[in-house]
PDB file of C-alpha atoms in Angstrom:
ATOM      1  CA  UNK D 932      44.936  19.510 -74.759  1.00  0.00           C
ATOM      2  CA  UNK D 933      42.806  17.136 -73.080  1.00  0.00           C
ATOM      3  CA  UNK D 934      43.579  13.137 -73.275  1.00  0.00           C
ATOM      4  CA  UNK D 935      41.438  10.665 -71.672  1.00  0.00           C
ATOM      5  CA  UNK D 936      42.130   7.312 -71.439  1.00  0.00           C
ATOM      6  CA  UNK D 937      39.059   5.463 -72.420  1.00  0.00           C
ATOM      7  CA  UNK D 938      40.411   1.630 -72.679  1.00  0.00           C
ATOM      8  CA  UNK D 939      44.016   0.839 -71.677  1.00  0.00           C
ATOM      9  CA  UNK D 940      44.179  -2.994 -72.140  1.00  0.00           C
ATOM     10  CA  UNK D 941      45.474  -5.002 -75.261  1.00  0.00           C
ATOM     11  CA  UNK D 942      42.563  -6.922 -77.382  1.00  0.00           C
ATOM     12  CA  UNK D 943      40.791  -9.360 -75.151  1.00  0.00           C
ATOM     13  CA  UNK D 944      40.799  -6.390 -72.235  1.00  0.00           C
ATOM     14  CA  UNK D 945      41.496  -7.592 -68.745  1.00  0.00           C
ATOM     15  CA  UNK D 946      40.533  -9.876 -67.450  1.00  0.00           C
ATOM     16  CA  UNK D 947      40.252 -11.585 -70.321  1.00  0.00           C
ATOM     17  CA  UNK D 948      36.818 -13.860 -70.707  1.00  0.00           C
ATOM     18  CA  UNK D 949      38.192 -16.739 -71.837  1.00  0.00           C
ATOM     19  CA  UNK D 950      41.836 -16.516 -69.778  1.00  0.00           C
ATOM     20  CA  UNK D 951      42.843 -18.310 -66.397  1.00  0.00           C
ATOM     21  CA  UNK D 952      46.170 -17.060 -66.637  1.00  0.00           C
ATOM     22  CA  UNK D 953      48.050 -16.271 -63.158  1.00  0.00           C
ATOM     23  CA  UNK D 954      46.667 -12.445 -63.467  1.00  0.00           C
ATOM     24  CA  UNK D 955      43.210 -13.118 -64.830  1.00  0.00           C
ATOM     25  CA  UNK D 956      42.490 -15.784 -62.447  1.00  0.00           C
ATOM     26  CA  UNK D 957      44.440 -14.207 -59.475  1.00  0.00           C
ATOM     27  CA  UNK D 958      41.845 -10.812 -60.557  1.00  0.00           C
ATOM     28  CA  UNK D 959      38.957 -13.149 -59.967  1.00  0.00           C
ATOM     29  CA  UNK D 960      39.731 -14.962 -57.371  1.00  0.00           C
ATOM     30  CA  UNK D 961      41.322 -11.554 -55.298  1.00  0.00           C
ATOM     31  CA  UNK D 962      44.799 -12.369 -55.167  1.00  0.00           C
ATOM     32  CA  UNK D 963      45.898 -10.061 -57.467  1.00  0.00           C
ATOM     33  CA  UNK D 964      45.838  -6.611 -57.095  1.00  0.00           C
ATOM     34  CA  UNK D 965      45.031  -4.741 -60.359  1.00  0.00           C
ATOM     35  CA  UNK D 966      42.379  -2.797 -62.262  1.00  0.00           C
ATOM     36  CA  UNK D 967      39.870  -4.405 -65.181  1.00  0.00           C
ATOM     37  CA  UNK D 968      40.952  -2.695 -68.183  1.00  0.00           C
ATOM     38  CA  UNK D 969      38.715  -2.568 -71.774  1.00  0.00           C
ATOM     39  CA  UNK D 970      40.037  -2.612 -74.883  1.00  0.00           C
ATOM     40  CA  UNK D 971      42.858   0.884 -75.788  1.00  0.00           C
ATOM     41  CA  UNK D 972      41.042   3.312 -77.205  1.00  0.00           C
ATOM     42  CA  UNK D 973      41.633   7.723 -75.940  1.00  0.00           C
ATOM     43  CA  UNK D 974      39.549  10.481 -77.024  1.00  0.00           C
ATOM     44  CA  UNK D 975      41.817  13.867 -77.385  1.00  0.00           C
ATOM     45  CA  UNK D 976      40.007  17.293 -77.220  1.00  0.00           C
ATOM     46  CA  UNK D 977      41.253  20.812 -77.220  1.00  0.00           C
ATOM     47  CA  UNK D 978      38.581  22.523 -75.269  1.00  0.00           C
ATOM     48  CA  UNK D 979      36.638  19.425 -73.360  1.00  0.00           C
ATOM     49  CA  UNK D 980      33.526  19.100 -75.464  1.00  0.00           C
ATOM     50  CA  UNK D 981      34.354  18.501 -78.790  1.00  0.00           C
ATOM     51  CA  UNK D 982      36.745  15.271 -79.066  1.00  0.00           C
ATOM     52  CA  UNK D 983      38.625  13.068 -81.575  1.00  0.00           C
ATOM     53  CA  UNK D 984      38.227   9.543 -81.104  1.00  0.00           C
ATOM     54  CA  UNK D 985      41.733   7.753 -81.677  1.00  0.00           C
ATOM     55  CA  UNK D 986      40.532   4.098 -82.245  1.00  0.00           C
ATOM     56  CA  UNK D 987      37.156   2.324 -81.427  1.00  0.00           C
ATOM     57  CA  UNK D 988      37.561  -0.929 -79.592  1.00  0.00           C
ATOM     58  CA  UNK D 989      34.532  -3.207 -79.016  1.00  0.00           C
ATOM     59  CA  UNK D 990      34.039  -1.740 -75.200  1.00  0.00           C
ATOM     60  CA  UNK D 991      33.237   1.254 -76.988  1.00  0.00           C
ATOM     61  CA  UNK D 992      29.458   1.609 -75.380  1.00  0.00           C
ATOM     62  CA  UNK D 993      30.821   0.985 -72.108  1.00  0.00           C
ATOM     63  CA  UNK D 994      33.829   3.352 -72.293  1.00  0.00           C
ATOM     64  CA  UNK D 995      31.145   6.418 -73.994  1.00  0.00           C
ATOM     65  CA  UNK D 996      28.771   5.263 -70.811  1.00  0.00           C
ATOM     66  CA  UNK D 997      31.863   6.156 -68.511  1.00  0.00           C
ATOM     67  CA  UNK D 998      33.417   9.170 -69.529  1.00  0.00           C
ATOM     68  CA  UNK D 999      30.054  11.993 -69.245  1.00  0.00           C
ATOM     69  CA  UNK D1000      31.630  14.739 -72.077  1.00  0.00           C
ATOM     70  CA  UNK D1001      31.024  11.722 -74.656  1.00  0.00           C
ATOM     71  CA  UNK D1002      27.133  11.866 -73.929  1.00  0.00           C
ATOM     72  CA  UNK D1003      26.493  15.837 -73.445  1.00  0.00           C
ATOM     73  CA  UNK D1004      23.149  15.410 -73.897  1.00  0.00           C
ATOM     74  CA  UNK D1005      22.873  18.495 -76.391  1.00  0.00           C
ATOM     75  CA  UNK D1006      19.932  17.263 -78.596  1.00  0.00           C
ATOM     76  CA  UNK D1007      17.895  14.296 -78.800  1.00  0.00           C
ATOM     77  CA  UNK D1008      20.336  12.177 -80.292  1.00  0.00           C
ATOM     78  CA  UNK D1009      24.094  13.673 -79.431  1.00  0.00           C
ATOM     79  CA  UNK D1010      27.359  12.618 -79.312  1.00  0.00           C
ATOM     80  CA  UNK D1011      30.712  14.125 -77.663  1.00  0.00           C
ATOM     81  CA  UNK D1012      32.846  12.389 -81.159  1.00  0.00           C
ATOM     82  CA  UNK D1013      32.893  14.821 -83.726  1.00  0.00           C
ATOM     83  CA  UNK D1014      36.232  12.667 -85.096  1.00  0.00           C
ATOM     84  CA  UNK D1015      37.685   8.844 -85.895  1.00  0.00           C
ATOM     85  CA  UNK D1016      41.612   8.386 -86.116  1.00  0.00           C
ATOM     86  CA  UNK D1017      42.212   4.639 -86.875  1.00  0.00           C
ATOM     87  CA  UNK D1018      46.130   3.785 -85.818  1.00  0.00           C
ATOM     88  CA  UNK D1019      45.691   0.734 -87.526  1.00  0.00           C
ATOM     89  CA  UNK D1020      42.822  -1.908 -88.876  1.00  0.00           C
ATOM     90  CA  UNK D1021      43.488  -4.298 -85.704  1.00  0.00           C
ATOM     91  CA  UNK D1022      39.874  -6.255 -84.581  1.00  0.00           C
ATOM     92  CA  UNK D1023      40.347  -4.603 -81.221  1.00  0.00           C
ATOM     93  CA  UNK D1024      40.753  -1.427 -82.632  1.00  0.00           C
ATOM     94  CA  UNK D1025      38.111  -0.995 -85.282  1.00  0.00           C
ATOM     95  CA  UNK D1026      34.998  -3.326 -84.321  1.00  0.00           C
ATOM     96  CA  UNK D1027      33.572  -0.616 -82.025  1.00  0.00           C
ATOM     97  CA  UNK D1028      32.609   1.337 -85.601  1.00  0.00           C
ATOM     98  CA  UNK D1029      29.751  -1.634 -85.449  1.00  0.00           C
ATOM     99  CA  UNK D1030      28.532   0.026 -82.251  1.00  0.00           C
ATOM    100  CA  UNK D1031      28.524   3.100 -83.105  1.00  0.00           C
ATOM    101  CA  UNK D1032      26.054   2.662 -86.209  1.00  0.00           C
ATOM    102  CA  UNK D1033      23.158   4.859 -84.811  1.00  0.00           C
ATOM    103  CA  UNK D1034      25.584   7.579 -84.859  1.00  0.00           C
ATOM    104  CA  UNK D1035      26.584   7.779 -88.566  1.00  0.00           C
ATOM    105  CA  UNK D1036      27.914   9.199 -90.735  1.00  0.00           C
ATOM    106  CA  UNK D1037      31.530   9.481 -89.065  1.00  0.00           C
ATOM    107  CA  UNK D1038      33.884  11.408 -90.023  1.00  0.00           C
ATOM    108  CA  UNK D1039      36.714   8.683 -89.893  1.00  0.00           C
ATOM    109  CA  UNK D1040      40.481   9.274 -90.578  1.00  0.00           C
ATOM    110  CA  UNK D1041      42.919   6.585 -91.527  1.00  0.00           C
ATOM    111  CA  UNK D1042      45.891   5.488 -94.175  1.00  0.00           C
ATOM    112  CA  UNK D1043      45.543   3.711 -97.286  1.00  0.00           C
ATOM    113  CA  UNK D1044      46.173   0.833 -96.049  1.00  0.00           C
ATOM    114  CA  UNK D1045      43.815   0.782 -92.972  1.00  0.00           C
ATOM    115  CA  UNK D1046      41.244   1.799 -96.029  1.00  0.00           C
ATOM    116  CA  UNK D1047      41.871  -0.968 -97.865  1.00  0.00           C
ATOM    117  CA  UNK D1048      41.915  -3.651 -95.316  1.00  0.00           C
ATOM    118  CA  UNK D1049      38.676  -1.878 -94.111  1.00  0.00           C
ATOM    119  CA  UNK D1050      37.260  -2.141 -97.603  1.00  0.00           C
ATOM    120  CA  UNK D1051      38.492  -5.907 -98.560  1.00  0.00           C
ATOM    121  CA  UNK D1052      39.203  -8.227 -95.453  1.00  0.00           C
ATOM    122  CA  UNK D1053      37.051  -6.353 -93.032  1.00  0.00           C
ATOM    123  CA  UNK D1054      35.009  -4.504 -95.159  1.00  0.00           C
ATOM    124  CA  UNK D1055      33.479  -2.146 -92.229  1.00  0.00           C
ATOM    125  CA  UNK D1056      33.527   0.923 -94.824  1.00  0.00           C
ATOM    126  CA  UNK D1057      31.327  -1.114 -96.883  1.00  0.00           C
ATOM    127  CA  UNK D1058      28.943  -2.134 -94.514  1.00  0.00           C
ATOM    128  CA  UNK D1059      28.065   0.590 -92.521  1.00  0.00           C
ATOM    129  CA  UNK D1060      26.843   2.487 -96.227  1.00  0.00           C
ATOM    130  CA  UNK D1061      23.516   1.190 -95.182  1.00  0.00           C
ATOM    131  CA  UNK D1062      23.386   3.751 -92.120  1.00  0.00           C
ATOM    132  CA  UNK D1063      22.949   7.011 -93.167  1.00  0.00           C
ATOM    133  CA  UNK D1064      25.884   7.032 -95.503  1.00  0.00           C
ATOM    134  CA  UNK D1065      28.153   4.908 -92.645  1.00  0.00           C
ATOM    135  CA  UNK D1066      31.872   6.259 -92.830  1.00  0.00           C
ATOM    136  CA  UNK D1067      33.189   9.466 -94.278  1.00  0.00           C
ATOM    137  CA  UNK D1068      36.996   8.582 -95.555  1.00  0.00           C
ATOM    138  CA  UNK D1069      39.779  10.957 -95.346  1.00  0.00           C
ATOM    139  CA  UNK D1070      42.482   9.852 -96.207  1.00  0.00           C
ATOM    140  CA  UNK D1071      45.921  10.243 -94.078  1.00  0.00           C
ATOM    141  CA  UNK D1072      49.129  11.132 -95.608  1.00  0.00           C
ATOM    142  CA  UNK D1073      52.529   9.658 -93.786  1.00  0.00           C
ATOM    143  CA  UNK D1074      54.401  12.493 -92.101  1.00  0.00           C
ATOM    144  CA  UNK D1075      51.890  14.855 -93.599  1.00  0.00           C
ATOM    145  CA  UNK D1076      50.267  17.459 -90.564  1.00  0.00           C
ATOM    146  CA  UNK D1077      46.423  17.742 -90.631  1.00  0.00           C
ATOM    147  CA  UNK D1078      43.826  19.189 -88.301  1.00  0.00           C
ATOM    148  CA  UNK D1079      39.880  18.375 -88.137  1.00  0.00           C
ATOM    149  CA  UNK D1080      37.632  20.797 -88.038  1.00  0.00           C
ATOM    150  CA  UNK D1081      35.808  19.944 -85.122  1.00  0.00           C
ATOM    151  CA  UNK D1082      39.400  20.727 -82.934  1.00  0.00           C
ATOM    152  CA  UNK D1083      41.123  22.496 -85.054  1.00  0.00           C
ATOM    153  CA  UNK D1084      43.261  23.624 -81.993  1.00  0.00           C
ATOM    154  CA  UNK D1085      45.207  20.521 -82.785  1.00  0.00           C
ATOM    155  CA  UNK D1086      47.311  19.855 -85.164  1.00  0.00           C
ATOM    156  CA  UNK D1087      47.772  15.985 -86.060  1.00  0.00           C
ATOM    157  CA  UNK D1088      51.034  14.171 -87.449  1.00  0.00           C
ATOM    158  CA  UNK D1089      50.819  10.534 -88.203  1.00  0.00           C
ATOM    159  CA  UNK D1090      54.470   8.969 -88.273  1.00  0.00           C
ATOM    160  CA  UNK D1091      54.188   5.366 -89.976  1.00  0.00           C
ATOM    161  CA  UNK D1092      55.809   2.407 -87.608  1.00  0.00           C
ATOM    162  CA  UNK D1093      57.375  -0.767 -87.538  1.00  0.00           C
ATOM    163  CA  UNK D1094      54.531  -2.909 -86.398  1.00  0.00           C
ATOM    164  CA  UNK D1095      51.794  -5.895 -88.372  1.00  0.00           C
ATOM    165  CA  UNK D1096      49.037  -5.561 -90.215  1.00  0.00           C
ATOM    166  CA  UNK D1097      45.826  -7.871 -88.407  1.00  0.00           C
ATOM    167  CA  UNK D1098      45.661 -11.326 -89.043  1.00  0.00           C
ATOM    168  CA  UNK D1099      43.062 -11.192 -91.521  1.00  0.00           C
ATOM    169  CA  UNK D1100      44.571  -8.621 -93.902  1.00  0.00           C
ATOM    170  CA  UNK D1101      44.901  -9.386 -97.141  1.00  0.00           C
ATOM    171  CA  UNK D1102      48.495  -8.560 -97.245  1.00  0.00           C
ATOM    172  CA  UNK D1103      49.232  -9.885 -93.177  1.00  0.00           C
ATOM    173  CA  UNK D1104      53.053 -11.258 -94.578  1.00  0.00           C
ATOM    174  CA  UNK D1105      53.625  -8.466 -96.883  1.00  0.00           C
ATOM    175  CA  UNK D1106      53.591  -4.927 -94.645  1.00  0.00           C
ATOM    176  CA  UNK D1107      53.203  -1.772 -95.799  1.00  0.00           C
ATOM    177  CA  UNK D1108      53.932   1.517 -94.413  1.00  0.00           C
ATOM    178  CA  UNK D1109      50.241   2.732 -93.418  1.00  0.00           C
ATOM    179  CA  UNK D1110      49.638  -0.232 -91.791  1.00  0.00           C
ATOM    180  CA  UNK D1111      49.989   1.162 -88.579  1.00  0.00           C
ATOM    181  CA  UNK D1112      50.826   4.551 -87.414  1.00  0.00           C
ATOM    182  CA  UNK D1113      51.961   6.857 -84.507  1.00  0.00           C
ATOM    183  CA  UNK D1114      50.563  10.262 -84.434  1.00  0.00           C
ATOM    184  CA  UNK D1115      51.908  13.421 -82.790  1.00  0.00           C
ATOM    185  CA  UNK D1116      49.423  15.922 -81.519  1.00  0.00           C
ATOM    186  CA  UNK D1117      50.052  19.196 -80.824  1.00  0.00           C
ATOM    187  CA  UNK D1118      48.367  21.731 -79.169  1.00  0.00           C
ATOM    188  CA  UNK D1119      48.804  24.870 -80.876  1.00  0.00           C
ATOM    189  CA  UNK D1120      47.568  26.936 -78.168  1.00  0.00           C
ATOM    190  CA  UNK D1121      49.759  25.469 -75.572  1.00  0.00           C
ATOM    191  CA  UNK D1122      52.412  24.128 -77.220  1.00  0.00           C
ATOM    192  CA  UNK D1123      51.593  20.973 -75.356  1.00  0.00           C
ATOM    193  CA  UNK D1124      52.815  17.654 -77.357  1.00  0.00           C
ATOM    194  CA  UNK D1125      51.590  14.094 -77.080  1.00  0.00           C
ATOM    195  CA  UNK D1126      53.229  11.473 -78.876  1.00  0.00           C
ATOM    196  CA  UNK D1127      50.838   8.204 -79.276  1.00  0.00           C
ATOM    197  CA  UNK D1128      51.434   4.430 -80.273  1.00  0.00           C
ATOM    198  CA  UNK D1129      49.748   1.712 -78.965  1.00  0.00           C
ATOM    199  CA  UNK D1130      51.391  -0.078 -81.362  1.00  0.00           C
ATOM    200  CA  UNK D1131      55.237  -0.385 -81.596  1.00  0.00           C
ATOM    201  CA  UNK D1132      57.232  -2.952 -83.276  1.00  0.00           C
ATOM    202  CA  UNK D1133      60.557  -0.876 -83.162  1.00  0.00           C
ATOM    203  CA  UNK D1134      62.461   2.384 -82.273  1.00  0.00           C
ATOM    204  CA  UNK D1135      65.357   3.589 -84.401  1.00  0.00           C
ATOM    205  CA  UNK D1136      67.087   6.825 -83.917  1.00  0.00           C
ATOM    206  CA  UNK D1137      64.304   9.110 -86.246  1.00  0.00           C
ATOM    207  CA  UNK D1138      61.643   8.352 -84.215  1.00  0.00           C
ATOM    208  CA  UNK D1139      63.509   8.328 -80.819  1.00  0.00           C
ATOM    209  CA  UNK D1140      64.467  11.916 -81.651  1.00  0.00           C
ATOM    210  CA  UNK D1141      60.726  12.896 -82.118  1.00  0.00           C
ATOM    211  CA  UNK D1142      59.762  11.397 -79.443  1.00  0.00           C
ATOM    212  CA  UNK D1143      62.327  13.139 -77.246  1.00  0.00           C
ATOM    213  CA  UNK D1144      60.036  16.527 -79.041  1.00  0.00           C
ATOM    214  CA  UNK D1145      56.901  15.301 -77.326  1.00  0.00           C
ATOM    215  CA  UNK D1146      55.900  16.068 -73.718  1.00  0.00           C
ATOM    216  CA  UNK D1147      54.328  12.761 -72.596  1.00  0.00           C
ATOM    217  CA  UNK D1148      54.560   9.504 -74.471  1.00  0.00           C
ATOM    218  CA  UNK D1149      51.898   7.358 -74.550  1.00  0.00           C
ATOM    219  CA  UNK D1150      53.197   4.092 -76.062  1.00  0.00           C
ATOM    220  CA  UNK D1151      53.007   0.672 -76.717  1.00  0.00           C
ATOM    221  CA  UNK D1152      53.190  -1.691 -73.135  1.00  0.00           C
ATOM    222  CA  UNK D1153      51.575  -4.929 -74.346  1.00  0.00           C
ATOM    223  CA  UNK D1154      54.357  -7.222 -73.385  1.00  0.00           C
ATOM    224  CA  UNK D1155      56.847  -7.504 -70.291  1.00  0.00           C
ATOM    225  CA  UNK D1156      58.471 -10.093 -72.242  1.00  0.00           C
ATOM    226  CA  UNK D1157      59.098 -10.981 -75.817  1.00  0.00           C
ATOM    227  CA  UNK D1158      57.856 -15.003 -74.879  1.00  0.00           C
ATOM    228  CA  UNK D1159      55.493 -13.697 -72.262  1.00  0.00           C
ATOM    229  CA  UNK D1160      53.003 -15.840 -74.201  1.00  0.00           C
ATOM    230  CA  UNK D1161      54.680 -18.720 -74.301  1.00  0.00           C
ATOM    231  CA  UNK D1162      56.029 -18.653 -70.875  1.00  0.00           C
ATOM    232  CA  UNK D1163      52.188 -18.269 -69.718  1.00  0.00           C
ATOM    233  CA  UNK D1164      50.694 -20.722 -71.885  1.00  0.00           C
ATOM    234  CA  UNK D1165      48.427 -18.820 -73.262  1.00  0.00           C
ATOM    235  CA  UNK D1166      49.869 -18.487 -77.278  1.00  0.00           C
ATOM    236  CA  UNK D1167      52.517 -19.443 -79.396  1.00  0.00           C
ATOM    237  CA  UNK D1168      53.699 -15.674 -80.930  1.00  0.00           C
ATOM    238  CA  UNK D1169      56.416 -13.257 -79.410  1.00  0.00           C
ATOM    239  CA  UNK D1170      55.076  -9.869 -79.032  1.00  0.00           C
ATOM    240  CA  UNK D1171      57.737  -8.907 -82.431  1.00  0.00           C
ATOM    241  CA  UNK D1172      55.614 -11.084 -84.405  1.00  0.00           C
ATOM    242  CA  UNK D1173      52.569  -9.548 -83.671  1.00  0.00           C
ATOM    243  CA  UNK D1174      54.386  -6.231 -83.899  1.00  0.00           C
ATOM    244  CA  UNK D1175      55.480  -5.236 -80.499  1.00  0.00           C
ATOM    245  CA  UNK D1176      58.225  -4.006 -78.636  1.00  0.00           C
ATOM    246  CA  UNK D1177      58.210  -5.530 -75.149  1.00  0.00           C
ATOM    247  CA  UNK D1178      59.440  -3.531 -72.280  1.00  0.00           C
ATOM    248  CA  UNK D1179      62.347  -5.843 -70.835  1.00  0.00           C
ATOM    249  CA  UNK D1180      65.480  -6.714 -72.418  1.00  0.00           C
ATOM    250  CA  UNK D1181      67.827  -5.418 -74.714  1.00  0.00           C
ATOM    251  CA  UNK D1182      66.665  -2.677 -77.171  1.00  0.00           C
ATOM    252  CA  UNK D1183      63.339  -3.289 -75.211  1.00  0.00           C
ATOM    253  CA  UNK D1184      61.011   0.066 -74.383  1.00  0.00           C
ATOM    254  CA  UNK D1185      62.982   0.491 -70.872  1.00  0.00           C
ATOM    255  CA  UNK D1186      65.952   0.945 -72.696  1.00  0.00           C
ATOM    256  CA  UNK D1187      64.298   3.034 -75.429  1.00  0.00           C
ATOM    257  CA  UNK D1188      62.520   5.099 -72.502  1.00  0.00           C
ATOM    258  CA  UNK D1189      65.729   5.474 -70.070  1.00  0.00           C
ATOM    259  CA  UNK D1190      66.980   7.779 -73.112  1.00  0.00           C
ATOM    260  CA  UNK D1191      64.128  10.352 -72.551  1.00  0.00           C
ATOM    261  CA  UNK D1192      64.657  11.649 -69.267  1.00  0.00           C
ATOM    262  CA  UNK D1193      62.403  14.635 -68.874  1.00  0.00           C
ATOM    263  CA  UNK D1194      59.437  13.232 -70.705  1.00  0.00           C
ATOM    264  CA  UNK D1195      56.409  11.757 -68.890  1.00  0.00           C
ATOM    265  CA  UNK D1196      56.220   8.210 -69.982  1.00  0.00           C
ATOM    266  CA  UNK D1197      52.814   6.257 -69.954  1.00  0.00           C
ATOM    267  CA  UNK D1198      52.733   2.740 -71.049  1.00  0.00           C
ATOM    268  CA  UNK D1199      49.030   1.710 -72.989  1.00  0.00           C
ATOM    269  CA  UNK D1200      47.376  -1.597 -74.848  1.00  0.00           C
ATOM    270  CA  UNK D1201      48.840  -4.159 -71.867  1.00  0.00           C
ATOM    271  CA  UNK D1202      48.082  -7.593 -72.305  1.00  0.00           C
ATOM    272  CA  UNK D1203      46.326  -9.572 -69.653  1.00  0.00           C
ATOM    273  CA  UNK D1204      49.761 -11.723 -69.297  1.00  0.00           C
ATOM    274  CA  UNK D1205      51.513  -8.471 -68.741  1.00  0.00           C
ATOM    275  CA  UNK D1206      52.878  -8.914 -64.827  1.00  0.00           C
ATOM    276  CA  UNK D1207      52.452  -5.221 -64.809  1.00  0.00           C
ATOM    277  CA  UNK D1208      49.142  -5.005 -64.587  1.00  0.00           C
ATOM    278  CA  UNK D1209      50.078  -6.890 -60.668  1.00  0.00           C
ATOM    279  CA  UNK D1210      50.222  -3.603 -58.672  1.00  0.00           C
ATOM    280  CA  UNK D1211      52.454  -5.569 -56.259  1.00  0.00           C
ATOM    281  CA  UNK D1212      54.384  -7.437 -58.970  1.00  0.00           C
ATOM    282  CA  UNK D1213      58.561  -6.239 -59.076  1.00  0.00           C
ATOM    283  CA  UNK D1214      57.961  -5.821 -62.715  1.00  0.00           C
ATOM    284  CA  UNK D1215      55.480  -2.708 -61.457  1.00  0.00           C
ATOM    285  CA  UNK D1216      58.131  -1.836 -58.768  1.00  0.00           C
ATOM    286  CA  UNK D1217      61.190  -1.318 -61.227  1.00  0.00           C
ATOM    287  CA  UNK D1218      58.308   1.030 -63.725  1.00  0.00           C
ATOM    288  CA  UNK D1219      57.798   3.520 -60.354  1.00  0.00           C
ATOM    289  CA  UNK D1220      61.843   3.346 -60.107  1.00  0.00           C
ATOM    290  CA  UNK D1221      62.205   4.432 -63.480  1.00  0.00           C
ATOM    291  CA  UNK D1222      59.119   6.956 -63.464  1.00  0.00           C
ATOM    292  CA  UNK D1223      57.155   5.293 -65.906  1.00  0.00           C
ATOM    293  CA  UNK D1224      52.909   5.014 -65.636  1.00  0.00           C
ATOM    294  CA  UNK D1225      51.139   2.192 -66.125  1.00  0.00           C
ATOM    295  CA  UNK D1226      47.629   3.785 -67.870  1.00  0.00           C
ATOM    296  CA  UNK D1227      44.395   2.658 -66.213  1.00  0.00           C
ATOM    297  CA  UNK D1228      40.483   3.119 -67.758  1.00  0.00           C
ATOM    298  CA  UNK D1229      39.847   6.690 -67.085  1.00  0.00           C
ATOM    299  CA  UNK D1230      42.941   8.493 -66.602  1.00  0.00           C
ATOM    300  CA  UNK D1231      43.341  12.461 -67.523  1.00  0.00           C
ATOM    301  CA  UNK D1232      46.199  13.602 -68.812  1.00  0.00           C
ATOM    302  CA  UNK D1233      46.149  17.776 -69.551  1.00  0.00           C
ATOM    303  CA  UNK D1234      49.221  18.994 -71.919  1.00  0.00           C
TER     304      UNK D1234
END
C-alpha cells in the first residue's frame, strides 16, 4: 500500500493568510523553522497508479500539480483519482470537489450524513450535476468493509468517531454517527494496515484496541493544547468543541499513543497555532522522544 501525504495542515493551511500568530509570522519573517503545509488531504494506492483520494481540500490543484502519479498524462484529459472518500463534510475537506469539476463524474464515497449535509447546507452534490453528471454517490455503511474497483487490493473499513459536524450543517448541535469517520485500510496483499483520522474528538477502549491492529496511525494532531486558541489569540473554541483531541494533557493523544508501543505513529491536520509545527519548539522535542512524526506535504509512507 502506497500513502502519500498530499496536505498535512488543519483548514486555513500554514501559514495561514490571514494569521500573524507567533508561528505564522515567525514562518514569514524566518524565525521559525517549519514547513508550509496545505490543507490534509492523502491519496492511498495499491499499485502506484491508480489512487483513492481520501478528502479534497481547496489546495487540491496545487497538491495534484506536486505529486506526478496524479497527472500520468495517459490521454488527453487524465487523471491519477479513480476514487473520493469524504471523512467528513468539513469546508477544508470537501471544497476541492469545486476544483476538480473538469474531471467529473467522480466516483465519491461518503456516509449519510456527509450526503446529506452535501445535499442541504453545502449542496456540492447538487451543484456539480451540471458537469457531466458531477458526483457519483455510494453510500458508506459504519463498520461495514468495502473495496473500489479501481484498487480493489484494498479493502476499506470506515469506523464512525467522536468528533463535529461543520459549522454550517444543518444539524451542527445535534451529531450523528456518520458525521465523521475513521477508516482502516488494509492491504490484502501485504497485510499492511493503516488506520486514518484526521479527525478525533475521543478514544475509548474499542477503538484503542483497533488501532493497536493497525501498523501506522495516521491521526488527528490539530491541537497541542485544548485552549491553544485562546492562549494565541487567534479564536474563542477548544479543540473538543470543534471535535478534537489535543495531544497534551490528560486523556490527550500522547497518552492515548504511549499505549501503542510498536505502532508507527504520524500526527496529520495541525493547526497553524500548533507549536509543533516549530521544528525547534520542546513541544517537537518531547514527539522525537516519544517516536511520534509530525506529517509534512509530500511524505511516503509504504505498508
Amino acid at each position: 500500500m502506497f500513502v502519500q501525504i498530499l496536505g498535512s495542515a488543519a483548514g486555513g493551511g500554514f501559514p495561514q493568510w490571514n494569521c500573524n500568530c507567533v508561528n505564522c509570522a515567525g514562518f514569514r519573517s524566518g524565525t521559525v523553522r517549519a514547513k508550509a503545509r496545505t490543507q490534509s488531504s492523502i491519496a492511498i494506492s495499491d499499485d502506484g497508479v491508480n489512487w483513492v483520494l481520501c478528502n479534497a481540500s481547496p489546495d487540491i490543484r496545487a497538491q495534484l500539480q506536486s505529486y506526478s502519479p496524479m497527472q500520468p498524462g495517459r490521454a488527453l484529459r487524465d487523471t491519477g483519482i479513480s476514487a473520493i472518500i469524504l471523512m467528513d463534510s468539513q469546508i477544508d475537506h470537501t471544497t476541492g470537489l469545486l476544483s476538480l469539476r473538469e474531471g467529473c463524474p467522480h466516483n465519491v464515497w461518503c456516509t449519510d450524513m456527509v450526503h446529506e449535509d452535501l445535499s442541504t447546507g453545502f449542496p456540492l452534490f447538487t451543484m456539480l450535476t451540471h458537469w457531466n453528471g458531477g458526483l457519483n454517490w455510494n453510500r458508506i455503511e459504519l463498520d461495514r468493509s468495502f473495496t473500489i474497483p479501481a484498487c480493489a487490493g484494498l479493502r476499506f473499513t470506515p469506523l464512525p468517531l467522536r468528533s463535529a459536524a461543520p459549522p454550517y450543517s444543518p444539524h451542527r448541535f445535534d451529531p450523528h454517527p456518520g458525521d465523521n469517520i475513521g477508516l482502516i485500510v488494509e492491504d490484502l496483499n501485504t497485510g499492511g494496515k493503516l488506520f486514518y483520522a484526521p479527525g478525533l474528538g475521543k478514544v475509548d477502549a474499542p477503538l484503542l484496541e483497533i488501532m493497536a491492529g493497525s501498523d501506522c496511525l495516521l491521526v488527528d494532531g490539530t491541537m497541542w493544547d485544548d485552549d491553544e486558541m485562546q492562549r494565541r489569540g487567534v479564536g474563542t473554541r477548544t479543540g473538543r468543541e470543534m471535535g478534537h483531541l489535543a495531544q497534551n494533557g490528560p486523556g490527550g493523544m500522547l497518552e492515548v499513543l504511549e499505549q501503542l508501543p510498536k505502532q508507527r505513529k504520524v500526527l496529520i491536520h495541525i493547526n497553524n497555532t500548533n507549536p509543533i509545527l516549530d521544528e525547534d519548539s520542546p513541544e517537537r522535542a518531547e514527539l522525537a522522544r516519544r517516536q511520534i512524526e509530525v506529517a509534512y506535504d509530500g511524505m511516503s509512507i509504504v505498508l
